[in-house]
Every structure is written in C-alpha cells, then in structure tokens.
Tab-separated table of C-alpha atoms in Angstrom:
chain	number	residue	atom	x	y	z
A	863	MET	CA	-8.900	-4.808	-11.118
A	864	ALA	CA	-8.104	-2.356	-13.924
A	865	GLN	CA	-10.034	0.425	-12.200
A	866	TYR	CA	-8.264	-0.271	-8.909
A	867	LEU	CA	-4.839	-0.059	-10.570
A	868	ILE	CA	-5.611	3.133	-12.472
A	869	LEU	CA	-7.045	4.864	-9.408
A	870	SER	CA	-4.019	3.721	-7.406
A	871	LEU	CA	-1.729	5.199	-10.070
A	872	LEU	CA	-3.669	8.462	-9.964
A	873	LEU	CA	-3.419	8.518	-6.190
A	874	SER	CA	0.312	7.871	-6.526
A	875	VAL	CA	0.668	10.925	-8.782
A	876	LEU	CA	-1.242	13.135	-6.348
A	877	TRP	CA	0.671	11.782	-3.372
A	878	SER	CA	4.075	12.284	-5.022
A	879	ALA	CA	3.062	15.845	-5.925
A	880	ALA	CA	2.165	16.456	-2.275
A	881	LEU	CA	5.492	14.995	-1.132
A	882	TRP	CA	7.375	17.164	-3.602
A	883	SER	CA	5.528	20.305	-2.512
A	884	VAL	CA	6.219	19.615	1.158
A	885	SER	CA	9.909	18.966	0.509
A	886	GLN	CA	10.533	22.243	-1.341
A	887	PRO	CA	10.487	24.563	1.721
A	888	LEU	CA	12.821	22.140	3.475
A	889	LEU	CA	15.256	22.169	0.559
A	890	LYS	CA	15.212	25.948	0.276
A	891	LYS	CA	15.803	26.341	3.987
A	892	SER	CA	18.741	23.915	4.230
A	893	ARG	CA	21.609	23.898	1.745
A	894	ALA	CA	22.950	20.797	3.426
A	895	ILE	CA	19.772	18.839	2.601
A	896	GLN	CA	20.239	19.755	-1.060
A	897	GLN	CA	23.498	17.811	-1.008
A	898	TRP	CA	21.870	14.672	0.411
A	899	PRO	CA	20.882	12.511	-2.607
A	900	THR	CA	19.325	9.858	-0.363
A	901	LEU	CA	16.444	12.254	0.309
A	902	TYR	CA	15.329	11.906	-3.298
A	903	TRP	CA	15.365	8.122	-3.024
A	904	TRP	CA	13.070	8.473	-0.027
A	905	LEU	CA	10.752	10.678	-2.068
A	906	LEU	CA	10.850	8.293	-5.024
A	907	VAL	CA	10.146	5.180	-2.978
A	908	LEU	CA	7.368	6.830	-0.972
A	909	SER	CA	5.762	8.021	-4.218
A	910	PHE	CA	4.881	4.399	-4.931
A	911	LEU	CA	3.221	3.895	-1.562
A	912	PRO	CA	-0.372	4.128	-2.892
A	913	LEU	CA	0.421	1.206	-5.217
A	914	LEU	CA	0.885	-1.099	-2.234
A	915	PRO	CA	-2.107	-3.194	-1.117
A	916	ILE	CA	-4.277	-1.115	1.180
A	917	PRO	CA	-4.609	-2.790	4.562
A	918	VAL	CA	-8.035	-3.639	5.909
A	919	LEU	CA	-7.773	-2.359	9.458
A	920	TYR	CA	-11.426	-2.747	10.314
A	921	GLN	CA	-14.575	-3.583	8.442
A	922	HIS	CA	-18.078	-3.946	9.779
A	923	TRP	CA	-19.843	-7.027	8.408
A	924	THR	CA	-23.638	-6.821	8.526
A	925	ILE	CA	-26.001	-9.781	8.526
A	926	PRO	CA	-29.215	-8.694	6.733
A	927	SER	CA	-32.181	-8.719	9.100
A	928	VAL	CA	-34.422	-10.369	6.490
A	929	LEU	CA	-32.312	-13.513	6.828
A	930	LEU	CA	-33.178	-13.691	10.524
A	931	GLN	CA	-36.941	-13.439	10.010
A	932	ASP	CA	-39.466	-16.146	9.297
A	933	THR	CA	-40.691	-15.052	5.868
A	934	VAL	CA	-43.577	-17.504	6.043
A	935	HIS	CA	-45.173	-15.372	8.758
A	936	SER	CA	-43.928	-11.917	7.724
A	937	VAL	CA	-44.903	-9.715	4.833
A	938	GLN	CA	-42.068	-8.643	2.553
A	939	GLY	CA	-42.245	-5.695	0.177
A	940	LEU	CA	-40.378	-7.682	-2.429
A	941	ALA	CA	-43.500	-8.717	-4.300
A	942	ALA	CA	-43.888	-5.155	-5.512
A	943	GLN	CA	-40.549	-5.265	-7.318
A	944	PRO	CA	-40.583	-5.672	-11.115
A	945	MET	CA	-40.019	-9.309	-11.966
A	946	HIS	CA	-39.081	-9.166	-15.647
A	947	PRO	CA	-35.356	-8.599	-16.314
A	948	ALA	CA	-36.217	-5.991	-18.949
A	949	LEU	CA	-37.815	-3.863	-16.227
A	950	LEU	CA	-34.726	-3.947	-14.052
A	951	SER	CA	-32.180	-1.188	-14.640
A	952	THR	CA	-28.666	-2.599	-14.731
A	953	PRO	CA	-25.627	-0.364	-14.248
A	954	ALA	CA	-23.468	0.374	-17.268
A	955	ASP	CA	-20.478	-1.926	-17.584
A	956	THR	CA	-17.433	0.360	-17.575
A	957	ALA	CA	-14.911	-2.451	-17.050
A	958	LEU	CA	-13.931	-2.417	-20.729
A	959	TYR	CA	-13.069	1.299	-20.634
A	960	TRP	CA	-10.884	0.823	-17.561
A	961	GLN	CA	-9.123	-2.098	-19.243
A	962	ILE	CA	-8.488	-0.011	-22.378
A	963	ALA	CA	-7.080	2.824	-20.243
A	964	LEU	CA	-4.819	0.408	-18.364
A	965	ALA	CA	-3.677	-1.165	-21.627
A	966	PHE	CA	-2.783	2.305	-22.933
A	967	ILE	CA	-0.744	3.090	-19.816
A	968	VAL	CA	1.114	-0.227	-20.020
A	969	THR	CA	1.765	0.211	-23.763
A	970	VAL	CA	3.248	3.684	-23.348
A	971	SER	CA	5.345	2.422	-20.409
A	972	LEU	CA	6.765	-0.326	-22.600
A	973	ILE	CA	7.474	2.218	-25.356
A	974	GLN	CA	9.322	4.437	-22.879
A	975	LEU	CA	11.263	1.440	-21.619
A	976	ALA	CA	12.180	0.498	-25.195
A	977	ARG	CA	13.346	4.073	-25.823
A	978	LEU	CA	15.528	3.876	-22.726
A	979	ALA	CA	16.973	0.575	-23.938
A	980	ARG	CA	17.739	2.172	-27.313
A	981	GLN	CA	19.548	5.033	-25.574
A	982	TRP	CA	21.550	2.468	-23.616
A	983	GLN	CA	22.546	0.728	-26.863
A	984	GLN	CA	23.546	4.068	-28.402
A	985	LEU	CA	25.635	4.830	-25.330
A	986	GLN	CA	27.377	1.449	-25.550
A	987	ARG	CA	28.022	1.987	-29.247
A	988	PHE	CA	29.473	5.412	-28.485
A	989	ILE	CA	31.778	3.839	-25.895
A	990	ARG	CA	32.938	1.108	-28.293
A	991	HIS	CA	33.943	3.743	-30.854
A	992	SER	CA	36.209	5.458	-28.348
A	993	THR	CA	39.879	4.637	-27.822
A	994	ARG	CA	41.006	2.537	-24.894
A	995	LEU	CA	43.619	4.087	-22.602
A	996	ALA	CA	45.880	2.576	-19.990
A	997	PRO	CA	44.832	3.750	-16.513
A	998	ASP	CA	48.371	4.772	-15.624
A	999	SER	CA	48.291	7.381	-18.415
A	1000	LEU	CA	45.819	9.481	-16.417
A	1001	PHE	CA	45.596	8.044	-12.922
A	1002	THR	CA	47.904	8.897	-10.095
A	1003	ALA	CA	49.449	6.097	-8.048
A	1004	ALA	CA	46.841	6.647	-5.315
A	1005	GLN	CA	44.001	6.483	-7.859
A	1006	GLN	CA	45.399	3.310	-9.393
A	1007	GLN	CA	45.551	1.751	-5.951
A	1008	GLN	CA	41.971	2.837	-5.328
A	1009	MET	CA	40.830	1.177	-8.573
A	1010	ALA	CA	42.844	-2.020	-8.071
A	1011	PRO	CA	39.886	-4.062	-6.690
A	1012	LEU	CA	37.851	-3.075	-9.781
A	1013	ALA	CA	40.599	-3.601	-12.346
A	1014	HIS	CA	38.907	-6.665	-13.870
A	1015	ARG	CA	35.669	-4.768	-14.596
A	1016	PHE	CA	36.824	-1.211	-15.212
A	1017	THR	CA	38.132	0.376	-18.410
A	1018	LEU	CA	39.328	3.847	-19.321
A	1019	ARG	CA	38.527	5.271	-22.769
A	1020	GLN	CA	39.038	8.517	-24.656
A	1021	THR	CA	36.763	10.083	-27.254
A	1022	GLU	CA	37.349	12.857	-29.747
A	1023	ALA	CA	33.885	14.224	-29.083
A	1024	ALA	CA	33.844	17.430	-27.038
A	1025	ILE	CA	31.802	16.025	-24.202
A	1026	SER	CA	31.993	15.964	-20.448
A	1027	PRO	CA	33.748	13.019	-18.748
A	1028	PHE	CA	31.295	10.388	-17.532
A	1029	ILE	CA	31.118	6.869	-16.096
A	1030	ALA	CA	28.647	4.360	-17.534
A	1031	GLY	CA	27.836	0.713	-16.978
A	1032	TRP	CA	26.389	-1.668	-14.431
A	1033	SER	CA	28.726	-4.479	-13.458
A	1034	LYS	CA	31.398	-3.494	-15.989
A	1035	LEU	CA	32.106	0.224	-15.730
A	1036	THR	CA	33.756	2.531	-18.234
A	1037	LEU	CA	35.168	6.008	-17.677
A	1038	VAL	CA	35.062	8.043	-20.882
A	1039	VAL	CA	37.162	11.222	-21.060
A	1040	PRO	CA	37.294	13.750	-23.908
A	1041	ALA	CA	40.466	14.505	-25.832
A	1042	TYR	CA	40.368	18.118	-24.620
A	1043	ILE	CA	41.308	16.901	-21.151
A	1044	TRP	CA	44.958	17.052	-22.293
A	1045	GLN	CA	44.599	20.803	-22.787
A	1046	MET	CA	44.181	21.163	-19.015
A	1047	SER	CA	46.884	21.141	-16.419
A	1048	ALA	CA	47.841	17.920	-14.644
A	1049	GLN	CA	46.104	19.062	-11.451
A	1050	GLN	CA	42.905	19.879	-13.337
A	1051	ARG	CA	42.971	16.466	-14.974
A	1052	GLN	CA	43.360	14.818	-11.584
A	1053	LEU	CA	40.416	16.803	-10.207
A	1054	LEU	CA	38.248	15.625	-13.090
A	1055	ILE	CA	39.333	12.022	-12.574
A	1056	SER	CA	38.768	12.295	-8.817
A	1057	HIS	CA	35.257	13.609	-9.502
A	1058	GLU	CA	34.365	10.648	-11.715
A	1059	LEU	CA	35.948	8.076	-9.412
A	1060	MET	CA	33.900	9.507	-6.560
A	1061	HIS	CA	30.775	8.815	-8.655
A	1062	LEU	CA	31.975	5.260	-9.093
A	1063	GLN	CA	32.673	4.860	-5.382
A	1064	ARG	CA	29.154	6.065	-4.522
A	1065	ARG	CA	27.602	3.755	-7.168
A	1066	ASP	CA	25.965	6.743	-8.825
A	1067	PRO	CA	25.820	5.209	-12.347
A	1068	GLN	CA	23.810	2.245	-11.057
A	1069	GLN	CA	21.541	4.445	-8.951
A	1070	LEU	CA	20.819	6.728	-11.856
A	1071	LEU	CA	20.046	3.823	-14.186
A	1072	ILE	CA	17.535	2.364	-11.719
A	1073	MET	CA	15.913	5.756	-11.275
A	1074	ARG	CA	15.618	6.303	-15.023
A	1075	ILE	CA	14.005	2.905	-15.494
A	1076	LEU	CA	11.405	3.780	-12.859
A	1077	VAL	CA	10.787	7.188	-14.418
A	1078	ALA	CA	10.357	5.590	-17.853
A	1079	LEU	CA	7.856	3.060	-16.542
A	1080	CYS	CA	5.945	5.799	-14.671
A	1081	TRP	CA	5.900	8.269	-17.548
A	1082	PHE	CA	2.455	9.470	-16.424
A	1083	ASN	CA	3.890	10.947	-13.218
A	1084	PRO	CA	5.697	14.236	-14.009
A	1085	VAL	CA	6.839	14.589	-10.407
A	1086	LEU	CA	9.218	11.650	-10.807
A	1087	ARG	CA	11.087	13.500	-13.548
A	1088	ARG	CA	11.516	16.425	-11.177
A	1089	ILE	CA	12.813	14.042	-8.522
A	1090	GLU	CA	15.234	12.550	-11.036
A	1091	ALA	CA	16.563	15.965	-12.102
A	1092	ALA	CA	16.901	17.047	-8.471
A	1093	PHE	CA	18.695	13.787	-7.630
A	1094	ILE	CA	21.253	14.373	-10.398
A	1095	ARG	CA	21.942	17.889	-9.163
A	1096	SER	CA	22.187	16.756	-5.559
A	1097	MET	CA	24.497	13.960	-6.649
A	1098	GLU	CA	26.854	16.405	-8.379
A	1099	LEU	CA	26.853	18.757	-5.392
A	1100	ALA	CA	27.600	15.862	-3.043
A	1101	VAL	CA	30.467	14.643	-5.247
A	1102	ASP	CA	31.944	18.155	-5.537
A	1103	LYS	CA	31.894	18.418	-1.764
A	1104	ALA	CA	33.403	14.956	-1.282
A	1105	VAL	CA	36.271	15.670	-3.703
A	1106	LEU	CA	37.169	18.969	-2.062
A	1107	ALA	CA	36.906	17.449	1.406
A	1108	THR	CA	40.170	15.607	0.709
A	1109	GLN	CA	41.902	18.585	-0.937
A	1110	PRO	CA	40.216	21.836	0.214
A	1111	LEU	CA	43.097	24.048	-0.956
A	1112	LEU	CA	42.243	23.273	-4.584
A	1113	ALA	CA	38.777	24.860	-4.464
A	1114	ALA	CA	39.771	27.715	-6.801
A	1115	LEU	CA	41.399	25.323	-9.259
A	1116	TYR	CA	38.319	23.091	-9.110
A	1117	GLY	CA	36.154	26.076	-10.045
A	1118	GLN	CA	38.481	26.903	-12.939
A	1119	THR	CA	38.242	23.293	-14.102
A	1120	LEU	CA	34.459	23.479	-14.036
A	1121	LEU	CA	34.463	26.718	-16.056
A	1122	ALA	CA	36.965	25.266	-18.542
A	1123	SER	CA	34.767	22.200	-19.016
A	1124	LEU	CA	31.779	24.451	-19.635
A	1125	THR	CA	33.751	26.306	-22.309
A	1126	LEU	CA	35.110	23.207	-24.073
A	1127	ASN	CA	32.016	21.081	-23.769
A	1128	GLN	CA	29.563	20.847	-26.704
A	1129	PRO	CA	26.233	19.660	-25.286
A	1130	LYS	CA	24.922	18.449	-28.653
A	1131	GLN	CA	27.583	15.749	-28.696
A	1132	LEU	CA	26.854	14.596	-25.151
A	1133	PRO	CA	25.458	11.042	-25.144
A	1134	GLN	CA	22.124	10.574	-23.446
A	1135	LEU	CA	21.409	8.513	-20.348
A	1136	MET	CA	24.517	9.333	-18.298
A	1137	PRO	CA	25.308	12.824	-16.962
A	1138	GLY	CA	28.887	13.959	-16.700
A	1139	PHE	CA	30.950	16.570	-14.937
A	1140	VAL	CA	29.087	19.097	-17.093
A	1141	GLN	CA	25.394	18.513	-17.824
A	1142	ALA	CA	23.667	19.661	-20.968
A	1143	SER	CA	20.302	19.944	-19.203
A	1144	ALA	CA	21.566	22.041	-16.289
A	1145	ASP	CA	20.895	25.763	-16.146
A	1146	LYS	CA	23.120	28.687	-15.216
A	1147	GLN	CA	21.755	28.820	-11.671
A	1148	PHE	CA	22.944	25.253	-10.990
A	1149	TYR	CA	26.525	26.039	-11.978
A	1150	GLN	CA	26.418	29.193	-9.870
A	1151	GLN	CA	25.324	27.013	-6.970
A	1152	ARG	CA	28.196	24.594	-7.611
A	1153	LEU	CA	30.742	27.418	-7.753
A	1154	GLN	CA	29.314	29.025	-4.623
A	1155	GLN	CA	29.628	25.755	-2.751
A	1156	LEU	CA	33.338	25.566	-3.593
A	1157	PHE	CA	34.056	28.669	-1.530
A	1158	GLN	CA	31.113	28.617	0.891
A	1159	PRO	CA	30.613	24.914	1.594
A	1160	ALA	CA	27.463	23.935	3.445
A	1161	ALA	CA	27.766	22.015	6.668
A	1162	ALA	CA	27.183	18.292	6.490
A	1163	VAL	CA	23.692	17.067	7.289
A	1164	PRO	CA	23.733	15.875	10.909
A	1165	LEU	CA	22.762	12.264	11.445
A	1166	TRP	CA	19.860	13.286	13.678
A	1167	GLN	CA	18.476	15.510	10.931
A	1168	LYS	CA	18.676	12.661	8.414
A	1169	TRP	CA	16.792	10.392	10.771
A	1170	ARG	CA	14.243	13.069	11.574
A	1171	THR	CA	13.571	13.713	7.897
A	1172	ALA	CA	13.293	9.998	7.158
A	1173	ILE	CA	10.959	9.433	10.114
A	1174	LEU	CA	8.747	12.372	9.144
A	1175	LEU	CA	8.439	11.072	5.587
A	1176	CYS	CA	7.688	7.538	6.753
A	1177	CYS	CA	5.116	8.725	9.283
A	1178	SER	CA	3.331	10.822	6.679
A	1179	ALA	CA	3.378	7.847	4.322
A	1180	LEU	CA	1.960	5.578	7.026
A	1181	LEU	CA	-0.797	8.075	7.758
A	1182	LEU	CA	-1.663	8.184	4.064
A	1183	ASN	CA	-1.910	4.423	3.763
A	1184	THR	CA	-3.929	4.201	6.972
A	1185	GLY	CA	-6.195	7.041	5.916
A	1186	PHE	CA	-7.091	5.300	2.690
A	1187	ALA	CA	-7.370	1.877	4.298
A	1188	GLN	CA	-11.155	2.100	4.378
A	1189	LEU	CA	-11.547	3.326	0.796
A	1190	ASN	CA	-12.664	0.708	-1.668
A	1191	PHE	CA	-11.417	1.321	-5.203
A	1192	SER	CA	-12.646	-2.027	-6.520
A	1193	THR	CA	-15.555	-2.195	-8.945
A	1194	PRO	CA	-18.892	-3.850	-8.186
A	1195	PRO	CA	-19.087	-7.419	-9.469
A	1196	ALA	CA	-19.802	-7.259	-13.192
A	1197	THR	CA	-20.168	-10.955	-13.978
A	1198	TRP	CA	-21.548	-13.736	-11.815
A	1199	GLN	CA	-21.142	-17.481	-12.123
A	1200	LEU	CA	-23.758	-20.133	-11.538
A	1201	PRO	CA	-23.670	-21.661	-8.048
A	1202	VAL	CA	-24.153	-25.124	-9.551
A	1203	SER	CA	-23.340	-26.290	-13.083
A	1204	ASN	CA	-25.823	-27.810	-15.532
A	1205	VAL	CA	-28.692	-27.819	-13.024
A	1206	PRO	CA	-32.186	-26.503	-13.917
A	1207	VAL	CA	-34.021	-23.931	-11.827
A	1208	SER	CA	-37.007	-25.510	-10.134
A	1209	SER	CA	-38.414	-22.355	-8.531
A	1210	PHE	CA	-37.841	-18.774	-9.633
A	1211	TYR	CA	-37.810	-15.528	-7.668
A	1212	ALA	CA	-41.236	-14.251	-6.471
A	1213	GLU	CA	-43.003	-17.499	-7.306
A	1214	GLN	CA	-45.816	-18.396	-4.924
A	1215	HIS	CA	-46.365	-21.877	-3.520
A	1216	PRO	CA	-48.643	-23.361	-0.873
A	1217	PHE	CA	-45.566	-24.679	0.940
A	1218	ARG	CA	-44.675	-21.035	1.620
A	1219	ASP	CA	-48.292	-20.031	2.306
A	1220	ASN	CA	-48.253	-18.390	-1.145
A	1221	ARG	CA	-45.655	-15.869	-0.042
A	1222	PRO	CA	-43.226	-14.726	-2.805
A	1223	HIS	CA	-40.055	-16.770	-3.157
A	1224	GLN	CA	-36.967	-14.826	-2.088
A	1225	GLY	CA	-34.435	-16.473	-4.411
A	1226	LEU	CA	-33.841	-19.315	-6.867
A	1227	ASP	CA	-34.082	-23.027	-6.214
A	1228	PHE	CA	-31.761	-25.301	-8.208
A	1229	ALA	CA	-32.915	-28.920	-8.505
A	1230	ALA	CA	-29.487	-30.360	-7.800
A	1231	GLN	CA	-28.822	-33.897	-6.602
A	1232	PRO	CA	-27.526	-34.444	-3.065
A	1233	GLY	CA	-23.752	-34.068	-2.908
A	1234	THR	CA	-23.544	-31.716	-5.927
A	1235	THR	CA	-20.711	-29.208	-5.501
A	1236	VAL	CA	-21.847	-25.654	-4.790
A	1237	GLN	CA	-19.544	-22.866	-6.021
A	1238	ALA	CA	-19.075	-19.214	-5.087
A	1239	VAL	CA	-20.631	-16.995	-7.746
A	1240	GLN	CA	-18.093	-14.213	-7.199
A	1241	LYS	CA	-15.027	-13.352	-5.160
A	1242	GLY	CA	-15.822	-12.453	-1.582
A	1243	ARG	CA	-15.394	-13.045	2.122
A	1244	VAL	CA	-17.280	-15.839	3.868
A	1245	LEU	CA	-19.379	-14.506	6.767
A	1246	ILE	CA	-21.359	-17.559	7.881
A	1247	THR	CA	-20.915	-21.343	7.557
A	1248	ASP	CA	-23.337	-22.972	10.017
A	1249	ASP	CA	-27.002	-23.755	10.694
A	1250	THR	CA	-27.486	-21.556	13.753
A	1251	SER	CA	-26.656	-17.943	12.788
A	1252	LEU	CA	-29.658	-17.428	10.475
A	1253	HIS	CA	-33.259	-18.563	10.624
A	1254	GLN	CA	-33.618	-22.313	11.011
A	1255	ARG	CA	-35.513	-22.622	7.705
A	1256	TYR	CA	-32.204	-22.212	5.823
A	1257	GLY	CA	-30.527	-25.196	7.476
A	1258	LYS	CA	-26.808	-25.327	6.805
A	1259	VAL	CA	-25.991	-22.088	5.019
A	1260	VAL	CA	-23.056	-20.152	3.576
A	1261	LEU	CA	-23.260	-16.339	3.422
A	1262	ILE	CA	-20.635	-14.486	1.361
A	1263	ASP	CA	-20.037	-10.731	1.231
A	1264	HIS	CA	-18.822	-9.476	-2.170
A	1265	GLY	CA	-18.458	-5.798	-1.322
A	1266	HIS	CA	-20.421	-2.834	-2.659
A	1267	GLY	CA	-23.470	-4.042	-0.738
A	1268	TYR	CA	-23.692	-7.419	-2.513
A	1269	GLN	CA	-24.124	-10.655	-0.555
A	1270	THR	CA	-25.048	-14.159	-1.672
A	1271	LEU	CA	-26.625	-16.952	0.346
A	1272	TYR	CA	-26.459	-20.711	-0.293
A	1273	ALA	CA	-28.951	-22.680	1.830
A	1274	HIS	CA	-29.967	-26.278	2.651
A	1275	LEU	CA	-26.382	-27.516	2.274
A	1276	ASP	CA	-25.187	-30.904	3.426
A	1277	SER	CA	-21.601	-29.886	4.291
A	1278	PHE	CA	-19.074	-27.048	3.917
A	1279	TYR	CA	-15.748	-26.665	2.128
A	1280	VAL	CA	-15.026	-23.212	3.584
A	1281	ILE	CA	-14.994	-21.530	6.974
A	1282	ALA	CA	-16.121	-18.112	8.166
A	1283	GLY	CA	-13.540	-15.409	7.534
A	1284	GLN	CA	-12.089	-17.134	4.482
A	1285	THR	CA	-11.724	-15.336	1.142
A	1286	VAL	CA	-13.088	-17.261	-1.832
A	1287	GLU	CA	-12.581	-16.853	-5.564
A	1288	PRO	CA	-15.237	-17.147	-8.296
A	1289	GLY	CA	-16.041	-20.788	-8.932
A	1290	GLN	CA	-14.392	-22.023	-5.727
A	1291	PRO	CA	-16.266	-24.945	-4.096
A	1292	ILE	CA	-17.938	-23.887	-0.847
A	1293	GLY	CA	-20.144	-26.862	0.026
A	1294	LYS	CA	-22.407	-29.709	-1.092
A	1295	VAL	CA	-26.114	-29.702	-1.882
A	1296	GLY	CA	-28.243	-31.216	0.879
A	1297	ALA	CA	-31.719	-31.142	2.401
A	1298	THR	CA	-31.176	-29.364	5.712
A	1299	GLY	CA	-33.642	-26.797	7.081
A	1300	ARG	CA	-37.265	-26.462	5.964
A	1301	VAL	CA	-37.389	-28.236	2.597
A	1302	THR	CA	-39.496	-30.681	0.616
A	1303	GLY	CA	-36.421	-32.378	-0.803
A	1304	PRO	CA	-32.727	-31.927	-1.704
A	1305	HIS	CA	-31.985	-28.726	-3.636
A	1306	LEU	CA	-29.919	-25.515	-3.462
A	1307	HIS	CA	-31.695	-22.356	-2.390
A	1308	PHE	CA	-29.751	-19.326	-3.659
A	1309	GLU	CA	-30.361	-15.682	-2.724
A	1310	LEU	CA	-28.685	-12.457	-3.847
A	1311	LEU	CA	-28.951	-9.430	-1.577
A	1312	LEU	CA	-28.098	-5.807	-2.262
A	1313	TYR	CA	-27.735	-3.631	0.844
A	1314	GLY	CA	-29.686	-6.167	2.874
A	1315	LYS	CA	-32.614	-6.605	0.498
A	1316	GLN	CA	-33.223	-9.722	-1.594
A	1317	GLN	CA	-32.991	-9.207	-5.339
A	1318	ASP	CA	-34.024	-11.352	-8.260
A	1319	PRO	CA	-30.824	-13.331	-9.009
A	1320	ALA	CA	-31.931	-14.226	-12.549
A	1321	PRO	CA	-30.706	-11.000	-14.256
A	1322	TYR	CA	-27.291	-11.450	-12.638
A	1323	LEU	CA	-26.689	-15.126	-13.391
A	1324	PRO	CA	-25.972	-16.620	-16.846
A	1325	LEU	CA	-29.109	-18.791	-16.808
C-alpha cells in the first residue's frame, strides 16, 4: 500500500510537470488565456489524477495447466526443487522502507499544514490590531448597495502598516486598507476599493486559501507552487480587466494608482497568506504586463475556446489514466496467513506416499475436522469455486489470484462462502473443510503457485 501511494505521488509529480510544460506554449500564444484563472484550477485538479484508483479495464486470468493434469500419472519436475526453507531464496522485504518514506512525506505535509495555520493566525492577529472603519467612509453609494447582502459578515478595517489593500477570510470577510490610501485622490481610492470588491465577488480569497492548503499538503510537487503563483497573477489580471470593463475611461488613472501603490507599499510589512493589490513576490515584468493590459486589453476568451481547452485537458487526463490502467504498482504479498487456524500439517510438500504412487506431494495437507472454516491467506480475486473446472481429484476447490504471479488453491472443500469474481481480504472465510475429490479422509489440501508452478508453501506460511 505504501509503495503504491508513493509511486502514485511520483507519477502525479511527473504528470503535473507534463501538464505545465504543455500549457506554457498555449499561455504564451494567447494573452486572453493568461487572464482565465479557471485554467489553473483545471491544471491543479488534473495534477491529482494519478492519485485516483486506476481502473482495471481488462485482465487475463490464467488457470495453471498443472492443476488440470492428473499428477498421479504425470511426472512433475518439482521433486528437483530444494525442499529446505534455508535453500530457498526469499526476496528482500522492502515494505518497511516504503512505509518510512510514506511516513516522512505525511509528516512534512502536516508540518507544512501547521505552518500555513500559523500564518493564518498571524494574519488574523494582524487584522485584529487594525482599526475598524465604517463602510460609508470609503464606499460609494453603489458600492454600499453592492455589499448590502454581505453586511452581516463583512468588515472594513484600516492599518498603519504600509501594505497593499487585501481581503481575507472565509465566511466572514475583512477588507484591510492602509492609512496611505487617504493620500490618494477620491477616484483612486474608489478604484482600489472596486478592485478588492471584485476579488470578493469572484470569491478569490476562498479559492486562494483552498489552493494554498493543497500546495502545503503536496509540498513535494514543485509544479503546484508554479500553478499557484500563475493563478494569483491571472487572478489579478482578470480583476484589473473586470474593473476597467465598467469604467474604461479611467485606465490611465488606474495605472497611476498601481504605480502609487508600488511606491507607498513596503513589502516587508505585507502579511503572508493573502496577496493584495500590490504583491511582494511579483516581479517587474508582471507589473509591466498589468500596465500594458490597461491600454491594450486582450480580448475575452471565447466560450468555445474555454470548452476546447477543458476538453483537451480532460481527454489527455483520460488517456493517461487509461494508459496506466494495466500497470500494477502494488507490492508482492509479503506476509501470508494460515488457511486454517490451530490445525497441524499432516502431509508436507514433496512427501511421497503410496496413495499417490510415491509421486511428490504438490502442497500441504492440514488435518482439519469437517466443517472447519477455511480462510484466504492473502488478498486476491477468486477465480474458481466449483468441482468441475480443475482435475476431479481436487473435488470442490477455490482458486485465488493474488497478483504478481501468485495463486493459492484450497481443495477437498465441503462448501463455499465466496463466488468466482469476488475480491477477498486476508483472513476472509472462503469455505469449509470437506472430503470431496480423491481423498482418504476429511482434510484441507493447500497449494501455492508462482507463475503456474507449485511451490513449497511452508516458507511462506507462519507454521
């Protein structure tokens, strides 16, 4: 399980890097796409696609030919195999290393999440230390009317820190403005307020908080941080465009307001977690792009182009999941349970007996009483539950495939608890001990096969 999760996380990193690389030419070609924040949500969501359960579209189940033969009258090469467990080479158990690696990933994720929570607390403390303002002191009548439905969960505050205006919160939202806003003209103040209210209308604070939680949890994926940074920039470009769409004649004044905020803003005092009108992490090229958009606005992304982009991303994601549907990232079974509890072995692997014409025994016989519950030794898929599919000597039999070439067989049963096609867990009852088939008395005959060849089950079972 640990190995499967880690390999899925690694595949997620590689897949998100591929998505990001493919999206870059598209973003450079279309300025309009750069102002479509939803694209980055598509990229973020599709980055987690490899973490979804991989569908099993088709799998070929093979019945070993040795189970169809009459071993009493056929010579098997199994007698030449080493019988002592010390002579059998067992694969190294790497499960512990995978578990340690997974524990490390989870621990760092929790640390990153705790750091994010601490930043949130610092932000809330910063907000509490600011001064509350009446909305009518800054808002126009139209803005007050716009905020009327949110009046019960919206507050306006002012801070002496030379920061950029920002909106923070989840259900209760707060707009924090710096004291230097009063140094600007009334129109500039209204442009700043309109910018922040547009963020609120688009639910940008909530979107950004969700994205930052995901990025913190997936700290091992550097591509997600790039997606987050690109989302913030796209969000600001989209808001700039939306504000000027209602008052296009104020484009020059909007640019002056942006430059004034850059001059008055002191990035070191900017609280973490929530970006504002001016971002401390943004570079000069981003502000040039914002100013250029004011006077050379890009056309809106057509609806057909949005759908085409979304469909292309989804189709590529579907192809990825389908392409990896046949890959098996699970580990071979490391531990096996006993098929019956507290029952002695009456006949070991490779033992010879006149009943079998002195041919080597192909499994283990457990001297269980009739009606004793038989359990699956490992997780797997039931292939056979009848007395007709295999050789008649087995009687009523259950055959389970455990993946990685491993199969187990439970013969001479009296009845079944499972059906073919069912998935069973370790220790799950699958039938009752009986005396069907070619037997001298009630017992459980158990075989373990690897790639169609019987193995000595003793080294695998906790006998």
